[in-house]
mmCIF file of C-alpha atoms in Angstrom:
data_model
loop_
_atom_site.group_PDB
_atom_site.id
_atom_site.type_symbol
_atom_site.label_atom_id
_atom_site.label_comp_id
_atom_site.label_asym_id
_atom_site.label_seq_id
_atom_site.Cartn_x
_atom_site.Cartn_y
_atom_site.Cartn_z
ATOM 1 C CA MET A 1 243.009 -88.775 208.808
ATOM 2 C CA SER A 2 241.626 -89.070 205.309
ATOM 3 C CA ALA A 3 237.549 -89.702 203.882
ATOM 4 C CA ALA A 4 236.536 -92.244 201.857
ATOM 5 C CA TYR A 5 237.075 -91.761 198.365
ATOM 6 C CA SER A 6 236.643 -93.762 194.567
ATOM 7 C CA PRO A 7 239.935 -93.602 192.082
ATOM 8 C CA GLU A 8 237.516 -92.026 189.106
ATOM 9 C CA GLN A 9 237.407 -88.532 191.529
ATOM 10 C CA PRO A 10 239.486 -85.384 190.595
ATOM 11 C CA SER A 11 242.288 -85.347 192.999
ATOM 12 C CA THR A 12 243.985 -81.868 194.026
ATOM 13 C CA LEU A 13 246.863 -81.381 196.382
ATOM 14 C CA LEU A 14 247.243 -77.924 197.746
ATOM 15 C CA GLY A 15 250.460 -77.026 199.515
ATOM 16 C CA ASN A 16 252.939 -74.195 200.379
ATOM 17 C CA CYS A 17 249.645 -72.356 202.699
ATOM 18 C CA THR A 18 248.250 -71.787 206.298
ATOM 19 C CA VAL A 19 245.017 -72.886 206.764
ATOM 20 C CA LEU A 20 242.775 -71.400 209.503
ATOM 21 C CA ASP A 21 239.017 -71.239 210.071
ATOM 22 C CA ALA A 22 236.623 -70.009 212.445
ATOM 23 C CA ARG A 23 237.717 -72.248 215.205
ATOM 24 C CA VAL A 24 239.998 -69.858 216.171
ATOM 25 C CA VAL A 25 237.757 -68.536 218.487
ATOM 26 C CA ASP A 26 237.827 -71.780 220.683
ATOM 27 C CA GLY A 27 241.651 -71.774 220.735
ATOM 28 C CA MET A 28 242.439 -73.750 217.411
ATOM 29 C CA ALA A 29 246.161 -72.392 215.972
ATOM 30 C CA PRO A 30 246.544 -72.181 212.378
ATOM 31 C CA VAL A 31 248.057 -75.247 210.572
ATOM 32 C CA THR A 32 250.988 -73.646 209.008
ATOM 33 C CA GLY A 33 253.491 -75.347 205.965
ATOM 34 C CA ALA A 34 249.680 -77.104 205.489
ATOM 35 C CA GLY A 35 248.687 -79.363 203.081
ATOM 36 C CA VAL A 36 244.804 -79.859 201.891
ATOM 37 C CA TRP A 37 243.871 -83.045 199.901
ATOM 38 C CA VAL A 38 240.780 -82.518 197.829
ATOM 39 C CA ARG A 39 238.955 -85.213 196.081
ATOM 40 C CA GLY A 40 236.726 -84.725 194.290
ATOM 41 C CA ASP A 41 234.121 -82.029 195.712
ATOM 42 C CA ARG A 42 235.345 -82.541 199.502
ATOM 43 C CA ILE A 43 238.206 -82.360 201.670
ATOM 44 C CA ALA A 44 239.767 -85.655 201.832
ATOM 45 C CA ALA A 45 243.274 -84.672 204.189
ATOM 46 C CA VAL A 46 244.473 -81.509 206.027
ATOM 47 C CA GLY A 47 247.305 -81.341 208.029
ATOM 48 C CA PRO A 48 251.513 -80.505 207.421
ATOM 49 C CA TYR A 49 252.068 -80.778 204.053
ATOM 50 C CA ALA A 50 253.955 -84.188 203.972
ATOM 51 C CA GLU A 51 251.810 -85.982 205.600
ATOM 52 C CA VAL A 52 248.905 -85.031 203.250
ATOM 53 C CA ALA A 53 250.947 -85.211 200.491
ATOM 54 C CA GLU A 54 252.408 -88.968 201.051
ATOM 55 C CA GLN A 55 248.381 -89.233 201.286
ATOM 56 C CA ALA A 56 247.180 -87.941 198.380
ATOM 57 C CA ARG A 57 250.210 -88.997 196.048
ATOM 58 C CA ALA A 58 249.691 -92.450 197.047
ATOM 59 C CA ALA A 59 246.337 -92.560 195.768
ATOM 60 C CA GLY A 60 247.290 -91.890 192.144
ATOM 61 C CA ARG A 61 246.596 -89.245 189.582
ATOM 62 C CA LEU A 62 247.143 -86.139 191.137
ATOM 63 C CA THR A 63 247.015 -82.246 190.106
ATOM 64 C CA GLU A 64 249.243 -80.346 192.719
ATOM 65 C CA VAL A 65 248.543 -76.604 193.329
ATOM 66 C CA ASP A 66 251.552 -74.323 194.897
ATOM 67 C CA LEU A 67 249.623 -71.625 196.499
ATOM 68 C CA ASP A 68 252.684 -69.746 197.126
ATOM 69 C CA GLY A 69 251.777 -68.830 200.711
ATOM 70 C CA ALA A 70 249.010 -67.901 200.535
ATOM 71 C CA TYR A 71 246.155 -68.413 203.881
ATOM 72 C CA VAL A 72 243.367 -70.416 203.501
ATOM 73 C CA THR A 73 240.174 -70.290 204.954
ATOM 74 C CA PRO A 74 236.776 -70.961 204.508
ATOM 75 C CA GLY A 75 234.685 -69.581 201.656
ATOM 76 C CA LEU A 76 232.289 -66.605 202.835
ATOM 77 C CA VAL A 77 228.975 -66.695 203.711
ATOM 78 C CA ASN A 78 226.669 -63.612 203.030
ATOM 79 C CA MET A 79 222.977 -63.820 205.140
ATOM 80 C CA HIS A 80 221.615 -60.606 203.909
ATOM 81 C CA THR A 81 221.744 -60.795 199.752
ATOM 82 C CA HIS A 82 219.157 -59.697 197.297
ATOM 83 C CA PHE A 83 220.616 -60.396 192.863
ATOM 84 C CA SER A 84 217.855 -58.379 192.171
ATOM 85 C CA LEU A 85 217.867 -55.305 194.052
ATOM 86 C CA SER A 86 215.908 -52.507 193.073
ATOM 87 C CA LEU A 87 216.009 -49.229 195.911
ATOM 88 C CA PRO A 88 214.529 -45.775 195.011
ATOM 89 C CA GLY A 89 216.225 -44.058 192.434
ATOM 90 C CA SER A 90 217.230 -44.563 188.463
ATOM 91 C CA ALA A 91 218.865 -47.681 188.817
ATOM 92 C CA GLY A 92 216.375 -49.380 190.461
ATOM 93 C CA GLU A 93 213.498 -48.673 188.008
ATOM 94 C CA GLY A 94 215.986 -49.802 185.517
ATOM 95 C CA VAL A 95 216.997 -53.124 187.457
ATOM 96 C CA LYS A 96 212.611 -53.058 188.084
ATOM 97 C CA GLY A 97 211.683 -52.204 184.012
ATOM 98 C CA MET A 98 213.649 -55.512 183.312
ATOM 99 C CA GLY A 99 211.992 -58.325 181.427
ATOM 100 C CA ALA A 100 212.828 -62.278 182.697
ATOM 101 C CA TYR A 101 215.147 -62.734 180.212
ATOM 102 C CA ASP A 102 217.505 -59.671 180.984
ATOM 103 C CA LEU A 103 216.833 -60.135 184.823
ATOM 104 C CA ALA A 104 218.033 -63.744 184.728
ATOM 105 C CA HIS A 105 221.204 -62.627 182.863
ATOM 106 C CA TYR A 106 221.618 -59.454 185.410
ATOM 107 C CA MET A 107 220.910 -62.167 188.460
ATOM 108 C CA ALA A 108 223.552 -64.854 186.961
ATOM 109 C CA ASP A 109 226.574 -61.852 186.441
ATOM 110 C CA GLY A 110 225.856 -61.143 189.945
ATOM 111 C CA ALA A 111 226.202 -64.434 191.262
ATOM 112 C CA ARG A 112 229.269 -65.001 188.896
ATOM 113 C CA ARG A 113 230.788 -62.210 190.496
ATOM 114 C CA THR A 114 229.857 -63.171 193.745
ATOM 115 C CA LEU A 115 231.839 -66.016 194.272
ATOM 116 C CA HIS A 116 234.472 -64.614 192.091
ATOM 117 C CA SER A 117 234.960 -62.493 195.061
ATOM 118 C CA GLY A 118 235.062 -65.107 197.425
ATOM 119 C CA VAL A 119 231.856 -65.580 199.160
ATOM 120 C CA THR A 120 230.671 -69.077 198.054
ATOM 121 C CA THR A 121 227.259 -69.578 200.198
ATOM 122 C CA VAL A 122 224.498 -66.673 200.175
ATOM 123 C CA ARG A 123 221.229 -66.638 201.605
ATOM 124 C CA CYS A 124 218.722 -64.158 199.016
ATOM 125 C CA VAL A 125 216.126 -62.709 201.720
ATOM 126 C CA ALA A 126 213.707 -61.716 198.709
ATOM 127 C CA GLU A 127 214.191 -62.051 195.099
ATOM 128 C CA LYS A 128 212.252 -61.107 192.192
ATOM 129 C CA ASP A 129 209.529 -63.685 190.944
ATOM 130 C CA HIS A 130 211.072 -66.176 192.144
ATOM 131 C CA ALA A 131 214.038 -66.206 189.941
ATOM 132 C CA ASP A 132 216.453 -67.015 192.518
ATOM 133 C CA PHE A 133 214.963 -70.887 192.528
ATOM 134 C CA ALA A 134 215.613 -70.864 188.654
ATOM 135 C CA LEU A 135 219.373 -69.419 189.475
ATOM 136 C CA ARG A 136 219.946 -71.574 192.045
ATOM 137 C CA ARG A 137 218.749 -74.801 189.479
ATOM 138 C CA ALA A 138 221.422 -73.458 187.364
ATOM 139 C CA ILE A 139 224.272 -72.823 189.470
ATOM 140 C CA ASN A 140 223.604 -76.358 190.923
ATOM 141 C CA ALA A 141 223.500 -77.693 187.511
ATOM 142 C CA GLY A 142 226.803 -76.341 186.188
ATOM 143 C CA ARG A 143 225.392 -73.991 183.764
ATOM 144 C CA VAL A 144 226.429 -70.776 185.214
ATOM 145 C CA PRO A 145 228.789 -70.168 188.225
ATOM 146 C CA GLY A 146 227.926 -68.705 191.123
ATOM 147 C CA PRO A 147 227.873 -69.609 195.158
ATOM 148 C CA ARG A 148 225.574 -71.671 196.727
ATOM 149 C CA ILE A 149 222.110 -70.794 197.538
ATOM 150 C CA TYR A 150 219.569 -70.378 200.480
ATOM 151 C CA THR A 151 216.698 -68.460 199.733
ATOM 152 C CA ALA A 152 213.830 -67.343 201.048
ATOM 153 C CA GLY A 153 212.063 -66.248 197.719
ATOM 154 C CA ARG A 154 209.449 -63.487 198.143
ATOM 155 C CA ALA A 155 209.543 -61.286 201.063
ATOM 156 C CA LEU A 156 205.889 -61.487 203.081
ATOM 157 C CA VAL A 157 204.727 -58.090 203.393
ATOM 158 C CA CYS A 158 201.299 -56.457 204.601
ATOM 159 C CA THR A 159 199.417 -54.703 202.349
ATOM 160 C CA GLY A 160 201.557 -51.681 201.937
ATOM 161 C CA GLY A 161 203.912 -52.823 203.797
ATOM 162 C CA HIS A 162 207.966 -52.402 203.732
ATOM 163 C CA GLY A 163 209.320 -53.358 200.400
ATOM 164 C CA HIS A 164 205.504 -53.744 198.637
ATOM 165 C CA GLU A 165 206.220 -51.717 195.727
ATOM 166 C CA SER A 166 208.406 -54.611 194.054
ATOM 167 C CA ASN A 167 207.646 -57.823 193.158
ATOM 168 C CA ASP A 168 210.198 -59.718 195.516
ATOM 169 C CA THR A 169 207.669 -59.294 198.325
ATOM 170 C CA LEU A 170 204.225 -60.733 198.951
ATOM 171 C CA GLU A 171 201.684 -59.158 200.032
ATOM 172 C CA CYS A 172 199.172 -60.910 202.743
ATOM 173 C CA ASP A 173 196.967 -59.520 205.203
ATOM 174 C CA GLY A 174 195.547 -61.823 208.619
ATOM 175 C CA PRO A 175 196.993 -64.929 209.716
ATOM 176 C CA VAL A 176 195.297 -67.218 206.711
ATOM 177 C CA GLY A 177 197.119 -64.612 204.888
ATOM 178 C CA PHE A 178 200.208 -64.863 206.637
ATOM 179 C CA ARG A 179 199.667 -69.175 206.434
ATOM 180 C CA HIS A 180 198.929 -69.289 203.010
ATOM 181 C CA GLY A 181 202.073 -66.651 202.208
ATOM 182 C CA VAL A 182 204.528 -69.015 204.161
ATOM 183 C CA ARG A 183 203.527 -71.857 202.284
ATOM 184 C CA SER A 184 202.923 -70.668 199.097
ATOM 185 C CA GLN A 185 207.096 -69.426 199.400
ATOM 186 C CA ILE A 186 207.805 -73.163 200.784
ATOM 187 C CA LYS A 187 206.058 -74.869 197.598
ATOM 188 C CA ALA A 188 208.264 -72.420 195.853
ATOM 189 C CA GLY A 189 211.046 -74.000 196.919
ATOM 190 C CA ALA A 190 212.158 -71.582 199.790
ATOM 191 C CA ASP A 191 214.480 -72.520 202.740
ATOM 192 C CA LEU A 192 213.680 -70.063 205.090
ATOM 193 C CA ILE A 193 210.799 -67.425 205.213
ATOM 194 C CA LYS A 194 211.673 -63.354 205.260
ATOM 195 C CA VAL A 195 209.021 -61.099 206.976
ATOM 196 C CA MET A 196 208.505 -57.592 207.028
ATOM 197 C CA ILE A 197 207.277 -56.711 210.427
ATOM 198 C CA SER A 198 208.300 -53.030 210.438
ATOM 199 C CA GLY A 199 208.968 -50.387 208.396
ATOM 200 C CA GLY A 200 212.106 -49.465 207.149
ATOM 201 C CA ILE A 201 214.894 -47.023 205.110
ATOM 202 C CA ALA A 202 213.904 -47.713 201.365
ATOM 203 C CA GLY A 203 209.925 -47.174 202.460
ATOM 204 C CA GLU A 204 208.631 -43.702 201.819
ATOM 205 C CA HIS A 205 205.620 -43.545 203.374
ATOM 206 C CA GLU A 206 206.856 -44.819 206.451
ATOM 207 C CA SER A 207 209.237 -44.459 209.143
ATOM 208 C CA ILE A 208 211.998 -47.273 210.478
ATOM 209 C CA HIS A 209 209.841 -47.694 213.795
ATOM 210 C CA THR A 210 206.168 -48.118 212.166
ATOM 211 C CA PRO A 211 204.702 -51.582 213.414
ATOM 212 C CA GLN A 212 203.423 -53.457 210.666
ATOM 213 C CA LEU A 213 202.364 -56.898 211.696
ATOM 214 C CA PHE A 214 200.120 -57.939 214.540
ATOM 215 C CA ALA A 215 200.801 -60.688 217.367
ATOM 216 C CA ASP A 216 198.486 -62.929 215.379
ATOM 217 C CA GLU A 217 199.859 -62.715 212.133
ATOM 218 C CA MET A 218 203.513 -62.825 213.318
ATOM 219 C CA THR A 219 202.638 -66.220 215.075
ATOM 220 C CA ALA A 220 201.043 -67.219 212.358
ATOM 221 C CA VAL A 221 204.273 -66.942 210.046
ATOM 222 C CA ILE A 222 206.737 -68.565 213.096
ATOM 223 C CA GLU A 223 204.262 -71.213 213.552
ATOM 224 C CA THR A 224 203.733 -72.320 210.379
ATOM 225 C CA ALA A 225 207.259 -72.352 208.534
ATOM 226 C CA HIS A 226 208.740 -74.022 212.126
ATOM 227 C CA ALA A 227 206.038 -76.514 210.931
ATOM 228 C CA TRP A 228 207.498 -77.353 208.018
ATOM 229 C CA GLY A 229 211.251 -76.903 209.330
ATOM 230 C CA ARG A 230 211.805 -73.569 208.142
ATOM 231 C CA LYS A 231 213.294 -71.087 210.171
ATOM 232 C CA VAL A 232 212.348 -67.316 209.861
ATOM 233 C CA THR A 233 214.068 -64.152 209.619
ATOM 234 C CA ALA A 234 212.325 -60.860 209.794
ATOM 235 C CA HIS A 235 213.206 -57.312 208.911
ATOM 236 C CA ALA A 236 212.918 -55.510 212.000
ATOM 237 C CA GLY A 237 213.704 -52.188 213.290
ATOM 238 C CA PRO A 238 212.414 -51.113 216.450
ATOM 239 C CA ALA A 239 213.299 -52.736 219.843
ATOM 240 C CA ASP A 240 209.257 -52.848 221.021
ATOM 241 C CA VAL A 241 208.560 -54.737 217.419
ATOM 242 C CA ILE A 242 211.821 -57.222 217.720
ATOM 243 C CA GLY A 243 211.037 -58.340 221.223
ATOM 244 C CA ALA A 244 207.339 -59.206 220.505
ATOM 245 C CA ALA A 245 208.962 -61.288 217.565
ATOM 246 C CA VAL A 246 211.724 -62.779 219.652
ATOM 247 C CA GLU A 247 209.110 -63.959 222.381
ATOM 248 C CA LEU A 248 207.012 -65.895 219.407
ATOM 249 C CA GLY A 249 210.138 -67.688 218.386
ATOM 250 C CA LEU A 250 212.180 -65.359 215.735
ATOM 251 C CA ASP A 251 214.846 -67.320 215.043
ATOM 252 C CA CYS A 252 217.009 -64.190 212.618
ATOM 253 C CA VAL A 253 216.746 -60.380 213.263
ATOM 254 C CA GLU A 254 217.646 -58.155 209.722
ATOM 255 C CA HIS A 255 219.276 -54.803 211.061
ATOM 256 C CA GLY A 256 217.978 -54.120 214.127
ATOM 257 C CA TYR A 257 218.260 -50.450 214.075
ATOM 258 C CA GLN A 258 217.434 -49.491 217.272
ATOM 259 C CA LEU A 259 217.497 -52.132 219.844
ATOM 260 C CA THR A 260 217.627 -52.110 223.557
ATOM 261 C CA PRO A 261 220.102 -53.570 226.161
ATOM 262 C CA GLN A 262 216.622 -55.671 227.131
ATOM 263 C CA VAL A 263 215.815 -56.903 223.983
ATOM 264 C CA ALA A 264 219.046 -57.496 223.142
ATOM 265 C CA ALA A 265 219.295 -60.046 226.176
ATOM 266 C CA ARG A 266 216.399 -61.524 225.754
ATOM 267 C CA MET A 267 217.668 -62.326 222.071
ATOM 268 C CA ALA A 268 220.731 -64.039 223.387
ATOM 269 C CA GLU A 269 218.435 -66.418 225.792
ATOM 270 C CA ARG A 270 216.453 -67.331 223.328
ATOM 271 C CA GLY A 271 218.691 -67.865 220.488
ATOM 272 C CA THR A 272 217.517 -65.405 217.777
ATOM 273 C CA ALA A 273 220.400 -64.234 215.604
ATOM 274 C CA LEU A 274 221.203 -60.970 214.090
ATOM 275 C CA VAL A 275 221.994 -59.638 210.175
ATOM 276 C CA PRO A 276 223.382 -56.042 211.606
ATOM 277 C CA THR A 277 223.877 -54.713 207.838
ATOM 278 C CA LEU A 278 225.985 -52.138 209.096
ATOM 279 C CA LEU A 279 226.475 -50.839 205.527
ATOM 280 C CA VAL A 280 222.848 -49.662 204.740
ATOM 281 C CA THR A 281 223.307 -46.930 207.204
ATOM 282 C CA ARG A 282 227.023 -45.803 206.009
ATOM 283 C CA CYS A 283 226.746 -46.276 202.101
ATOM 284 C CA LYS A 284 226.201 -42.814 200.829
ATOM 285 C CA GLU A 285 228.417 -43.455 197.600
ATOM 286 C CA PHE A 286 226.579 -46.667 197.200
ATOM 287 C CA PHE A 287 223.612 -44.342 197.034
ATOM 288 C CA ASP A 288 224.839 -41.887 195.062
ATOM 289 C CA GLU A 289 225.556 -44.266 192.657
ATOM 290 C CA LEU A 290 222.309 -45.701 191.891
ATOM 291 C CA GLY A 291 220.655 -42.123 192.424
ATOM 292 C CA VAL A 292 218.592 -42.918 195.089
ATOM 293 C CA PRO A 293 216.308 -39.808 196.597
ATOM 294 C CA GLU A 294 217.362 -37.383 198.902
ATOM 295 C CA TRP A 295 214.961 -38.268 201.447
ATOM 296 C CA MET A 296 215.897 -42.026 201.373
ATOM 297 C CA GLN A 297 219.582 -41.233 201.870
ATOM 298 C CA CYS A 298 218.865 -38.693 204.848
ATOM 299 C CA ARG A 299 216.990 -41.855 206.677
ATOM 300 C CA SER A 300 219.445 -43.852 206.275
ATOM 301 C CA LEU A 301 222.411 -42.115 206.894
ATOM 302 C CA GLY A 302 220.859 -40.553 210.103
ATOM 303 C CA ALA A 303 220.013 -43.544 211.473
ATOM 304 C CA GLY A 304 223.775 -44.332 211.526
ATOM 305 C CA PRO A 305 224.605 -43.845 214.971
ATOM 306 C CA ARG A 306 221.671 -45.621 216.644
ATOM 307 C CA HIS A 307 222.309 -48.675 214.257
ATOM 308 C CA LEU A 308 226.024 -48.372 215.578
ATOM 309 C CA GLU A 309 225.014 -48.435 218.970
ATOM 310 C CA SER A 310 222.648 -51.115 218.442
ATOM 311 C CA PHE A 311 224.932 -53.311 217.374
ATOM 312 C CA ASP A 312 227.232 -52.837 220.345
ATOM 313 C CA MET A 313 224.187 -53.587 222.734
ATOM 314 C CA ALA A 314 224.152 -56.811 220.891
ATOM 315 C CA ILE A 315 227.182 -57.866 221.275
ATOM 316 C CA ALA A 316 227.565 -57.113 224.866
ATOM 317 C CA ALA A 317 224.682 -59.108 225.315
ATOM 318 C CA GLY A 318 226.107 -62.395 223.658
ATOM 319 C CA VAL A 319 223.654 -61.949 220.745
ATOM 320 C CA GLU A 320 224.824 -64.457 217.675
ATOM 321 C CA VAL A 321 225.907 -61.794 214.553
ATOM 322 C CA LEU A 322 226.109 -63.128 210.885
ATOM 323 C CA LEU A 323 227.496 -61.388 208.168
ATOM 324 C CA GLY A 324 224.799 -59.604 205.693
ATOM 325 C CA SER A 325 225.487 -56.507 203.254
ATOM 326 C CA ASP A 326 221.974 -55.888 202.166
ATOM 327 C CA MET A 327 224.002 -54.386 199.394
ATOM 328 C CA PRO A 328 224.941 -56.764 196.257
ATOM 329 C CA PRO A 329 227.806 -59.049 198.004
ATOM 330 C CA PHE A 330 229.740 -58.136 194.979
ATOM 331 C CA TRP A 331 229.420 -54.821 195.128
ATOM 332 C CA GLU A 332 232.332 -52.681 194.631
ATOM 333 C CA PHE A 333 232.281 -50.104 197.483
ATOM 334 C CA GLU A 334 235.036 -47.978 199.430
ATOM 335 C CA GLY A 335 237.763 -49.966 197.685
ATOM 336 C CA THR A 336 236.840 -53.626 198.194
ATOM 337 C CA THR A 337 233.355 -55.526 198.009
ATOM 338 C CA ALA A 338 230.496 -54.339 199.881
ATOM 339 C CA SER A 339 230.373 -58.085 201.615
ATOM 340 C CA ILE A 340 234.132 -57.456 202.825
ATOM 341 C CA ARG A 341 233.335 -53.886 204.036
ATOM 342 C CA GLU A 342 230.580 -55.523 206.205
ATOM 343 C CA LEU A 343 233.109 -57.690 207.545
ATOM 344 C CA GLU A 344 235.883 -55.321 208.069
ATOM 345 C CA TYR A 345 232.928 -52.375 210.374
ATOM 346 C CA MET A 346 231.903 -56.066 212.662
ATOM 347 C CA SER A 347 236.029 -56.476 212.694
ATOM 348 C CA GLU A 348 235.697 -53.239 214.320
ATOM 349 C CA ARG A 349 233.571 -53.501 216.939
ATOM 350 C CA ILE A 350 234.452 -57.661 217.319
ATOM 351 C CA GLY A 351 237.922 -58.095 216.350
ATOM 352 C CA ALA A 352 239.006 -60.399 213.802
ATOM 353 C CA ALA A 353 238.731 -63.671 214.906
ATOM 354 C CA ARG A 354 234.916 -63.389 215.522
ATOM 355 C CA ALA A 355 234.185 -61.705 212.246
ATOM 356 C CA ILE A 356 235.602 -64.667 210.829
ATOM 357 C CA HIS A 357 233.466 -66.775 212.454
ATOM 358 C CA ALA A 358 230.676 -64.758 212.000
ATOM 359 C CA GLY A 359 231.189 -64.757 208.330
ATOM 360 C CA THR A 360 232.163 -68.354 207.786
ATOM 361 C CA LEU A 361 230.619 -70.491 210.650
ATOM 362 C CA GLY A 362 228.017 -68.779 212.753
ATOM 363 C CA PRO A 363 226.216 -68.358 209.383
ATOM 364 C CA ILE A 364 226.745 -72.062 208.495
ATOM 365 C CA ARG A 365 225.389 -73.012 211.677
ATOM 366 C CA TRP A 366 222.572 -70.359 211.084
ATOM 367 C CA LEU A 367 221.423 -72.667 207.897
ATOM 368 C CA GLY A 368 221.851 -75.848 209.396
ATOM 369 C CA ALA A 369 224.585 -77.090 206.938
ATOM 370 C CA GLU A 370 227.317 -77.285 209.138
ATOM 371 C CA SER A 371 228.328 -80.934 208.362
ATOM 372 C CA ASP A 372 229.106 -79.779 204.619
ATOM 373 C CA LEU A 373 230.645 -76.407 205.521
ATOM 374 C CA GLY A 374 232.217 -73.729 207.252
ATOM 375 C CA THR A 375 235.540 -75.088 208.409
ATOM 376 C CA VAL A 376 238.547 -76.842 206.666
ATOM 377 C CA GLU A 377 238.156 -80.349 208.060
ATOM 378 C CA VAL A 378 238.135 -84.005 206.433
ATOM 379 C CA GLY A 379 234.669 -84.869 204.781
ATOM 380 C CA LYS A 380 233.357 -80.993 204.248
ATOM 381 C CA LEU A 381 232.942 -79.559 200.961
ATOM 382 C CA ALA A 382 235.918 -77.883 199.419
ATOM 383 C CA ASP A 383 234.848 -74.556 199.519
ATOM 384 C CA LEU A 384 237.980 -72.749 199.881
ATOM 385 C CA ILE A 385 239.480 -69.170 199.380
ATOM 386 C CA ALA A 386 242.929 -67.842 199.326
ATOM 387 C CA THR A 387 244.601 -64.518 200.275
ATOM 388 C CA ASP A 388 248.455 -63.365 200.614
ATOM 389 C CA ALA A 389 247.683 -61.672 203.982
ATOM 390 C CA ASP A 390 247.008 -62.911 207.222
ATOM 391 C CA PRO A 391 242.910 -62.498 208.088
ATOM 392 C CA LEU A 392 242.925 -63.146 211.417
ATOM 393 C CA ALA A 393 245.725 -60.201 211.791
ATOM 394 C CA ASP A 394 243.320 -58.125 209.664
ATOM 395 C CA THR A 395 239.833 -59.097 208.053
ATOM 396 C CA SER A 396 241.140 -56.212 205.224
ATOM 397 C CA ALA A 397 243.293 -59.192 204.326
ATOM 398 C CA PHE A 398 240.295 -60.744 202.476
ATOM 399 C CA ARG A 399 240.207 -57.189 199.937
ATOM 400 C CA ASP A 400 242.689 -59.119 198.000
ATOM 401 C CA VAL A 401 241.217 -62.716 197.545
ATOM 402 C CA ARG A 402 243.184 -64.218 194.701
ATOM 403 C CA TRP A 403 242.127 -67.664 194.725
ATOM 404 C CA VAL A 404 238.709 -69.371 194.975
ATOM 405 C CA MET A 405 237.364 -72.879 195.148
ATOM 406 C CA LYS A 406 234.006 -74.294 195.430
ATOM 407 C CA GLY A 407 232.933 -77.809 195.503
ATOM 408 C CA GLY A 408 236.709 -78.883 194.686
ATOM 409 C CA GLN A 409 236.437 -76.877 191.202
ATOM 410 C CA ILE A 410 238.615 -73.815 190.689
ATOM 411 C CA ALA A 411 236.786 -71.169 190.436
ATOM 412 C CA ARG A 412 238.985 -68.123 190.444
ATOM 413 C CA ASP A 413 242.786 -67.884 189.953
ATOM 414 C CA ASP A 414 244.230 -64.601 189.748
ATOM 415 C CA ARG A 415 247.364 -66.925 187.814
ATOM 416 C CA ASN A 416 244.990 -67.649 185.399
ATOM 417 C CA GLN A 417 243.158 -64.815 184.243
ATOM 418 C CA GLU A 418 241.207 -66.578 181.612
ATOM 419 C CA GLU A 419 240.081 -69.046 184.062
ATOM 420 C CA THR A 420 238.583 -66.495 186.217
ATOM 421 C CA ARG A 421 236.944 -63.899 183.758
#
């Protein structure tokens, strides 16, 4: 089967590869000896190489790429990204002190590194000064390389709430204030809304279990966002705060440090997803690198065992779990990138097949983009990555991503270093 195309579009035939995607969780076998024909920015055919090659070659001008036996999967999706992250500490102060031009270049560099690491789509959940919208425009226009960006703009917080110290948040109070906050981010171009409903690890004058919004404020955020067709995700730690927000229609929970089986079961019933960000309570190396103060390190690392228990509760209850690192997705950490290390932690608890789903199709469905992304299928955008080892056998195979394509354009090929640096 092949998709419609026009003769003037660039045409690429990928061969000598095995194709697999998240449909393996439903029993779909990988396609060995596969070919993938990319016409323009979309997949025109996929299947046994001989059949696909015949179609592609009959269409005229063609670039053929031998992938040397690689495993080809959809690009990864990181659902908890901050390109302008500034944690407490010396490195964070350096980012906070950047002017607009410096910040733009800093974030653009992070976007490039993210794409080259194999993450082809991100969900930004709080960025400084609406620079994320400018970055998205630049990427979409082809001026800078980077992943597809879905963004919340600035996160909404109560006065003095979690993250209020930085200009990647917007302080609001009362139902009217939070309704205005939602509308202001949508006006700027937000694809979703992020709200801080409890304390967290990085707030010195709060604790993880500090509630920060009243019910009428949470209601205002969720109702207003939904009326505008936007989903809401919430930074949240304690079970009671999460449970209340779930009953009001919350679409996604970030972190979920202190879940209970009862709240996890309700999340599953209501279709509320979880982005667990397991890294944030087990990343001392990262904290040391950034000069993060002792009080925050103790709070973070001390929350680790309970955090992992919460993740297990969510899995047992059938909650949809999605990949998100909180650390910058490209950051070099424990021998790989933050995105891959998070995926490995998830895989240890849910297995490789479900982890691949959590890092590809699951997030894409939450974003409402499954008609274009998430699987290697005819008609979908050609966002593809290649590894030498089999990710279905071990997600650590993603540590060795060596080839990246986004929208039919090769963004990284380790056999051509000049093209990818």
